PDB file of C-alpha atoms and ligand atoms in Angstrom:
ATOM      1  CA  MET A 208      89.094  82.285  67.774  1.00 57.00           C
ATOM      2  CA  SER A 209      91.013  79.597  69.559  1.00 62.00           C
ATOM      3  CA  ALA A 210      92.173  80.804  73.173  1.00 72.00           C
ATOM      4  CA  ASP A 211      93.619  78.332  76.008  1.00 93.00           C
ATOM      5  CA  TYR A 212      91.608  79.802  78.421  1.00 96.00           C
ATOM      6  CA  THR A 213      87.860  79.871  79.265  1.00 97.00           C
ATOM      7  CA  VAL A 214      85.789  82.620  81.490  1.00 98.00           C
ATOM      8  CA  ARG A 215      83.596  81.555  84.224  1.00 98.00           C
ATOM      9  CA  PRO A 216      81.246  84.199  84.721  1.00 98.00           C
ATOM     10  CA  MET A 217      81.452  86.837  88.044  1.00 98.00           C
ATOM     11  CA  LEU A 218      79.305  89.852  87.619  1.00 99.00           C
ATOM     12  CA  SER A 219      76.266  89.360  84.965  1.00 98.00           C
ATOM     13  CA  ALA A 220      76.038  92.699  82.618  1.00 98.00           C
ATOM     14  CA  ALA A 221      72.604  93.195  84.704  1.00 98.00           C
ATOM     15  CA  GLU A 222      74.135  92.848  87.691  1.00 98.00           C
ATOM     16  CA  ILE A 223      76.870  95.542  86.413  1.00 99.00           C
ATOM     17  CA  ALA A 224      74.357  97.721  85.067  1.00 98.00           C
ATOM     18  CA  THR A 225      72.396  97.985  88.588  1.00 98.00           C
ATOM     19  CA  ARG A 226      75.285  98.894  90.044  1.00 99.00           C
ATOM     20  CA  VAL A 227      75.969 101.800  86.964  1.00 99.00           C
ATOM     21  CA  ASP A 228      72.516 102.861  87.841  1.00 98.00           C
ATOM     22  CA  ALA A 229      73.175 103.608  91.389  1.00 98.00           C
ATOM     23  CA  LEU A 230      76.493 105.327  90.781  1.00 98.00           C
ATOM     24  CA  ALA A 231      75.139 107.196  88.794  1.00 98.00           C
ATOM     25  CA  VAL A 232      72.529 108.483  91.221  1.00 98.00           C
ATOM     26  CA  GLU A 233      74.904 109.002  93.712  1.00 98.00           C
ATOM     27  CA  ILE A 234      77.559 111.253  91.160  1.00 98.00           C
ATOM     28  CA  ASN A 235      74.359 112.882  90.433  1.00 97.00           C
ATOM     29  CA  SER A 236      73.967 114.177  93.530  1.00 96.00           C
ATOM     30  CA  TYR A 237      77.271 114.746  94.408  1.00 97.00           C
ATOM     31  CA  PHE A 238      78.617 117.211  92.243  1.00 96.00           C
ATOM     32  CA  GLU A 239      76.833 120.804  91.893  1.00 90.00           C
ATOM     33  CA  PRO A 240      75.279 121.552  88.509  1.00 90.00           C
ATOM     34  CA  THR A 241      77.481 124.359  87.493  1.00 83.00           C
ATOM     35  CA  GLU A 242      79.362 122.707  84.428  1.00 84.00           C
ATOM     36  CA  ASN A 243      82.185 122.126  85.087  1.00 93.00           C
ATOM     37  CA  LEU A 244      82.786 118.793  85.875  1.00 97.00           C
ATOM     38  CA  ILE A 245      84.749 116.676  83.131  1.00 98.00           C
ATOM     39  CA  VAL A 246      84.544 113.179  83.269  1.00 98.00           C
ATOM     40  CA  VAL A 247      87.820 111.342  82.262  1.00 98.00           C
ATOM     41  CA  GLY A 248      88.470 108.418  81.628  1.00 98.00           C
ATOM     42  CA  LEU A 249      91.014 106.178  81.576  1.00 98.00           C
ATOM     43  CA  LEU A 250      91.883 104.138  78.479  1.00 98.00           C
ATOM     44  CA  ARG A 251      91.622 101.537  77.124  1.00 97.00           C
ATOM     45  CA  GLY A 252      89.790  99.905  79.572  1.00 97.00           C
ATOM     46  CA  SER A 253      87.255 102.248  80.703  1.00 98.00           C
ATOM     47  CA  PHE A 254      85.828 102.656  77.509  1.00 98.00           C
ATOM     48  CA  ILE A 255      82.608 100.669  78.355  1.00 98.00           C
ATOM     49  CA  PHE A 256      81.773 101.846  81.400  1.00 99.00           C
ATOM     50  CA  ILE A 257      82.226 105.433  81.030  1.00 98.00           C
ATOM     51  CA  ALA A 258      79.856 105.608  78.117  1.00 98.00           C
ATOM     52  CA  ASP A 259      77.012 103.568  80.596  1.00 98.00           C
ATOM     53  CA  LEU A 260      77.780 105.830  83.308  1.00 98.00           C
ATOM     54  CA  VAL A 261      77.650 109.021  81.284  1.00 98.00           C
ATOM     55  CA  ARG A 262      74.824 107.578  79.876  1.00 98.00           C
ATOM     56  CA  ARG A 263      72.727 107.951  83.407  1.00 98.00           C
ATOM     57  CA  LEU A 264      74.611 111.430  84.432  1.00 97.00           C
ATOM     58  CA  SER A 265      72.377 114.048  84.284  1.00 96.00           C
ATOM     59  CA  LEU A 266      74.415 116.823  85.223  1.00 94.00           C
ATOM     60  CA  PRO A 267      76.243 118.204  82.344  1.00 95.00           C
ATOM     61  CA  VAL A 268      79.377 117.315  81.595  1.00 97.00           C
ATOM     62  CA  GLU A 269      82.558 117.187  79.177  1.00 97.00           C
ATOM     63  CA  VAL A 270      84.321 113.842  78.128  1.00 98.00           C
ATOM     64  CA  ASP A 271      88.090 113.580  77.893  1.00 98.00           C
ATOM     65  CA  PHE A 272      90.685 110.474  77.886  1.00 98.00           C
ATOM     66  CA  ILE A 273      93.847 110.268  78.770  1.00 98.00           C
ATOM     67  CA  GLU A 274      96.092 106.445  78.627  1.00 98.00           C
ATOM     68  CA  ALA A 275      98.788 106.025  80.643  1.00 96.00           C
ATOM     69  CA  ALA A 276     100.685 102.415  80.590  1.00 91.00           C
ATOM     70  CA  SER A 277     102.791 101.060  83.438  1.00 82.00           C
ATOM     71  CA  TYR A 278     106.297  98.837  82.729  1.00 74.00           C
ATOM     72  CA  GLY A 279     108.555  97.211  85.219  1.00 62.00           C
ATOM     73  CA  SER A 280     107.191  93.976  86.715  1.00 57.00           C
ATOM     74  CA  SER A 281     103.924  93.402  88.435  1.00 51.00           C
ATOM     75  CA  THR A 282     105.950  92.612  91.667  1.00 50.00           C
ATOM     76  CA  GLN A 283     108.001  95.707  92.250  1.00 54.00           C
ATOM     77  CA  SER A 284     106.426  98.602  93.867  1.00 55.00           C
ATOM     78  CA  SER A 285     108.301 101.335  91.871  1.00 59.00           C
ATOM     79  CA  ARG A 286     106.687 100.317  88.889  1.00 75.00           C
ATOM     80  CA  GLN A 287     106.605 103.174  86.285  1.00 87.00           C
ATOM     81  CA  VAL A 288     104.026 104.653  84.743  1.00 92.00           C
ATOM     82  CA  ARG A 289     104.106 106.631  81.512  1.00 94.00           C
ATOM     83  CA  ILE A 290     101.685 108.622  79.798  1.00 96.00           C
ATOM     84  CA  LEU A 291     100.691 107.550  76.421  1.00 97.00           C
ATOM     85  CA  LYS A 292      98.152 109.966  75.936  1.00 98.00           C
ATOM     86  CA  ASP A 293      97.015 113.324  77.646  1.00 98.00           C
ATOM     87  CA  LEU A 294      93.972 115.302  77.954  1.00 98.00           C
ATOM     88  CA  HIS A 295      92.515 117.797  75.472  1.00 97.00           C
ATOM     89  CA  THR A 296      91.460 119.969  78.307  1.00 96.00           C
ATOM     90  CA  THR A 297      92.825 122.235  80.780  1.00 97.00           C
ATOM     91  CA  VAL A 298      91.482 121.024  83.759  1.00 97.00           C
ATOM     92  CA  GLU A 299      92.670 123.797  86.129  1.00 98.00           C
ATOM     93  CA  GLY A 300      89.240 125.039  87.896  1.00 97.00           C
ATOM     94  CA  LEU A 301      87.483 122.487  87.432  1.00 97.00           C
ATOM     95  CA  ASP A 302      85.740 119.499  88.659  1.00 97.00           C
ATOM     96  CA  VAL A 303      87.149 116.160  87.369  1.00 98.00           C
ATOM     97  CA  LEU A 304      85.947 113.005  87.719  1.00 98.00           C
ATOM     98  CA  LEU A 305      88.444 110.462  86.438  1.00 98.00           C
ATOM     99  CA  VAL A 306      86.678 106.974  85.477  1.00 98.00           C
ATOM    100  CA  GLU A 307      88.483 103.718  85.967  1.00 98.00           C
ATOM    101  CA  ASP A 308      87.747  99.783  85.271  1.00 98.00           C
ATOM    102  CA  ILE A 309      89.720  98.280  88.118  1.00 98.00           C
ATOM    103  CA  VAL A 310      92.609  99.065  90.796  1.00 97.00           C
ATOM    104  CA  ASP A 311      94.750  96.485  91.512  1.00 96.00           C
ATOM    105  CA  THR A 312      98.364  97.826  92.700  1.00 95.00           C
ATOM    106  CA  GLY A 313      96.748 101.270  92.455  1.00 96.00           C
ATOM    107  CA  HIS A 314     100.269 102.491  91.048  1.00 95.00           C
ATOM    108  CA  THR A 315      98.547 103.321  87.772  1.00 96.00           C
ATOM    109  CA  LEU A 316      95.825 105.465  89.370  1.00 96.00           C
ATOM    110  CA  SER A 317      98.283 106.575  91.927  1.00 96.00           C
ATOM    111  CA  HIS A 318     100.324 108.386  88.870  1.00 96.00           C
ATOM    112  CA  VAL A 319      97.601 109.676  86.689  1.00 97.00           C
ATOM    113  CA  LEU A 320      96.178 111.404  89.981  1.00 98.00           C
ATOM    114  CA  ARG A 321      99.493 112.955  90.643  1.00 97.00           C
ATOM    115  CA  LEU A 322      99.535 114.088  87.878  1.00 97.00           C
ATOM    116  CA  LEU A 323      96.047 115.794  87.357  1.00 98.00           C
ATOM    117  CA  ALA A 324      96.718 117.211  90.474  1.00 98.00           C
ATOM    118  CA  THR A 325      99.494 119.685  89.623  1.00 98.00           C
ATOM    119  CA  ARG A 326      96.783 120.997  86.820  1.00 98.00           C
ATOM    120  CA  HIS A 327      95.045 122.696  89.823  1.00 98.00           C
ATOM    121  CA  PRO A 328      91.258 121.187  89.067  1.00 98.00           C
ATOM    122  CA  ASN A 329      88.780 122.515  91.817  1.00 96.00           C
ATOM    123  CA  ARG A 330      88.202 118.630  92.941  1.00 96.00           C
ATOM    124  CA  LEU A 331      89.416 115.332  91.648  1.00 98.00           C
ATOM    125  CA  GLU A 332      87.617 112.487  92.571  1.00 98.00           C
ATOM    126  CA  VAL A 333      88.026 108.721  91.231  1.00 98.00           C
ATOM    127  CA  CYS A 334      85.105 106.127  90.427  1.00 98.00           C
ATOM    128  CA  ALA A 335      86.373 102.788  89.754  1.00 98.00           C
ATOM    129  CA  LEU A 336      84.117  99.941  88.482  1.00 98.00           C
ATOM    130  CA  LEU A 337      86.193  97.291  90.299  1.00 98.00           C
ATOM    131  CA  SER A 338      88.954  96.551  92.566  1.00 98.00           C
ATOM    132  CA  LYS A 339      90.946  94.409  94.269  1.00 98.00           C
ATOM    133  CA  PRO A 340      91.977  95.680  97.445  1.00 97.00           C
ATOM    134  CA  SER A 341      94.210  92.417  98.326  1.00 97.00           C
ATOM    135  CA  ARG A 342      96.609  93.768  95.500  1.00 96.00           C
ATOM    136  CA  ARG A 343      96.967  96.839  96.463  1.00 97.00           C
ATOM    137  CA  GLU A 344     100.156  98.643  97.101  1.00 95.00           C
ATOM    138  CA  GLU A 345      99.745 102.404  96.667  1.00 95.00           C
ATOM    139  CA  GLU A 346      96.844 103.551  98.837  1.00 94.00           C
ATOM    140  CA  ILE A 347      93.974 104.788  96.580  1.00 93.00           C
ATOM    141  CA  ASP A 348      91.318 107.358  97.574  1.00 93.00           C
ATOM    142  CA  ALA A 349      88.272 106.521  95.376  1.00 97.00           C
ATOM    143  CA  ARG A 350      84.907 107.970  96.212  1.00 98.00           C
ATOM    144  CA  TRP A 351      83.388 105.364  94.335  1.00 98.00           C
ATOM    145  CA  ILE A 352      84.420 101.936  93.460  1.00 98.00           C
ATOM    146  CA  GLY A 353      81.647  99.653  91.784  1.00 98.00           C
ATOM    147  CA  PHE A 354      82.825  96.238  93.021  1.00 98.00           C
ATOM    148  CA  GLU A 355      85.705  95.016  95.412  1.00 98.00           C
ATOM    149  CA  ILE A 356      86.308  91.503  93.798  1.00 98.00           C
ATOM    150  CA  PRO A 357      88.821  88.746  94.929  1.00 98.00           C
ATOM    151  CA  ASP A 358      92.482  88.370  93.865  1.00 97.00           C
ATOM    152  CA  GLU A 359      91.841  86.974  90.372  1.00 97.00           C
ATOM    153  CA  PHE A 360      92.414  88.023  86.862  1.00 97.00           C
ATOM    154  CA  VAL A 361      89.387  89.362  85.034  1.00 98.00           C
ATOM    155  CA  VAL A 362      87.846  90.543  81.466  1.00 98.00           C
ATOM    156  CA  GLY A 363      84.899  92.449  79.769  1.00 98.00           C
ATOM    157  CA  TYR A 364      82.901  95.083  79.746  1.00 98.00           C
ATOM    158  CA  GLY A 365      85.640  96.756  78.471  1.00 98.00           C
ATOM    159  CA  ILE A 366      88.654  95.172  79.965  1.00 98.00           C
ATOM    160  CA  ASP A 367      91.205  92.622  78.458  1.00 97.00           C
ATOM    161  CA  TYR A 368      93.596  89.658  78.430  1.00 96.00           C
ATOM    162  CA  ALA A 369      95.827  90.048  76.027  1.00 95.00           C
ATOM    163  CA  GLN A 370      93.507  92.649  74.114  1.00 95.00           C
ATOM    164  CA  ARG A 371      90.771  90.396  73.663  1.00 96.00           C
ATOM    165  CA  ASN A 372      87.498  89.631  75.617  1.00 98.00           C
ATOM    166  CA  ARG A 373      86.912  93.514  76.066  1.00 98.00           C
ATOM    167  CA  ASN A 374      83.404  93.138  74.064  1.00 98.00           C
ATOM    168  CA  MET A 375      82.172  90.640  76.462  1.00 98.00           C
ATOM    169  CA  PRO A 376      78.777  91.726  77.633  1.00 98.00           C
ATOM    170  CA  TYR A 377      79.245  90.630  81.513  1.00 98.00           C
ATOM    171  CA  ILE A 378      82.746  90.505  83.550  1.00 98.00           C
ATOM    172  CA  GLY A 379      84.392  87.090  84.002  1.00 98.00           C
ATOM    173  CA  ALA A 380      87.444  85.739  85.842  1.00 98.00           C
ATOM    174  CA  VAL A 381      90.094  83.894  83.069  1.00 98.00           C
ATOM    175  CA  GLU A 382      91.127  80.334  84.059  1.00 97.00           C
ATOM    176  CA  PHE A 383      93.560  78.738  82.086  1.00 93.00           C
ATOM    177  CA  ALA A 384      93.682  75.402  80.978  1.00 85.00           C
TER     178      ALA A 384
HETATM  179  P1  LIG B  88      97.714  98.827  88.812  1.00 56.50           P
HETATM  180  O1  LIG B  88      98.245  99.997  88.524  1.00 56.50           O
HETATM  181  O2  LIG B  88      98.260  97.579  89.525  1.00 56.50           O
HETATM  182  O3  LIG B  88      96.488  99.424  89.548  1.00 56.50           O
HETATM  183  O4  LIG B  88      96.779  98.462  87.632  1.00 56.50           O
HETATM  184  C1  LIG B  88      95.525  99.286  87.087  1.00 56.50           C
HETATM  185  C2  LIG B  88      95.463  98.082  85.691  1.00 56.50           C
HETATM  186  O5  LIG B  88      96.057  97.250  85.360  1.00 56.50           O
HETATM  187  C3  LIG B  88      94.280  98.119  85.223  1.00 56.50           C
HETATM  188  O6  LIG B  88      93.367  99.868  84.824  1.00 56.50           O
HETATM  189  C4  LIG B  88      93.980  97.379  84.444  1.00 56.50           C
HETATM  190  O7  LIG B  88      94.206  97.901  83.720  1.00 56.50           O
HETATM  191  C5  LIG B  88      94.774  96.196  84.336  1.00 56.50           C
HETATM  192  N1  LIG B  88      94.477  95.301  85.361  1.00 56.50           N
HETATM  193  C6  LIG B  88      94.313  95.039  86.639  1.00 56.50           C
HETATM  194  N2  LIG B  88      93.866  93.613  86.997  1.00 56.50           N
HETATM  195  C7  LIG B  88      93.820  93.879  85.778  1.00 56.50           C
HETATM  196  C8  LIG B  88      92.846  92.507  85.656  1.00 56.50           C
HETATM  197  O8  LIG B  88      92.150  90.876  86.163  1.00 56.50           O
HETATM  198  N3  LIG B  88      92.494  92.058  83.969  1.00 56.50           N
HETATM  199  C9  LIG B  88      92.739  92.663  83.471  1.00 56.50           C
HETATM  200  N4  LIG B  88      93.052  93.551  83.650  1.00 56.50           N
HETATM  201  C10 LIG B  88      93.926  94.125  84.723  1.00 56.50           C
HETATM  202 MG1  LIG B  89      93.008 100.611  82.898  1.00 56.50          MG
END
């Protein structure tokens, strides 16, 4: 595969694994083991993170996925978000943990959170692997953030650039040639 960019390593597979361990410890102690927890992955970028995270949870969990797409210029604060694939599960009365790869402007997550809130979950919490706080346009109340990173375009560990690089085991910043 030829590419007109290189990837500069930012977070190693070992650093990610250590952080996911710590997040799982916090999540395990935060939720009651009531068998009402559903972990919802936001596709597609969260697929590796959620796979690693749920394997470290000692709580009984269900897993489901939702897929959203945003359109319009990323410089517009009123970006439209559309649901491409909805949940299978009815989340009313359940504890929902929404798992996201990266919070950038916050538009995608705030749209999905508003949608899920209309379905009356018992709890609705967010665990995002990465956050770029300097890019935020909408406030996001995420209880767990893996790493805060600078305003750089990153790939790997599920996160893509033009659908590539999701399979990299570490996270790196894209450097255009
Ligand atoms: P937001 O709606 O601006 O918060 O965008 C969130 C989505 O944009 C993330 O779930 C990613 O799919 C994508 N995104 C944001 N920053 C990056 C990046 O650095 N690399 C790859 N995708 C990104
Ligand atoms: Mg995403």
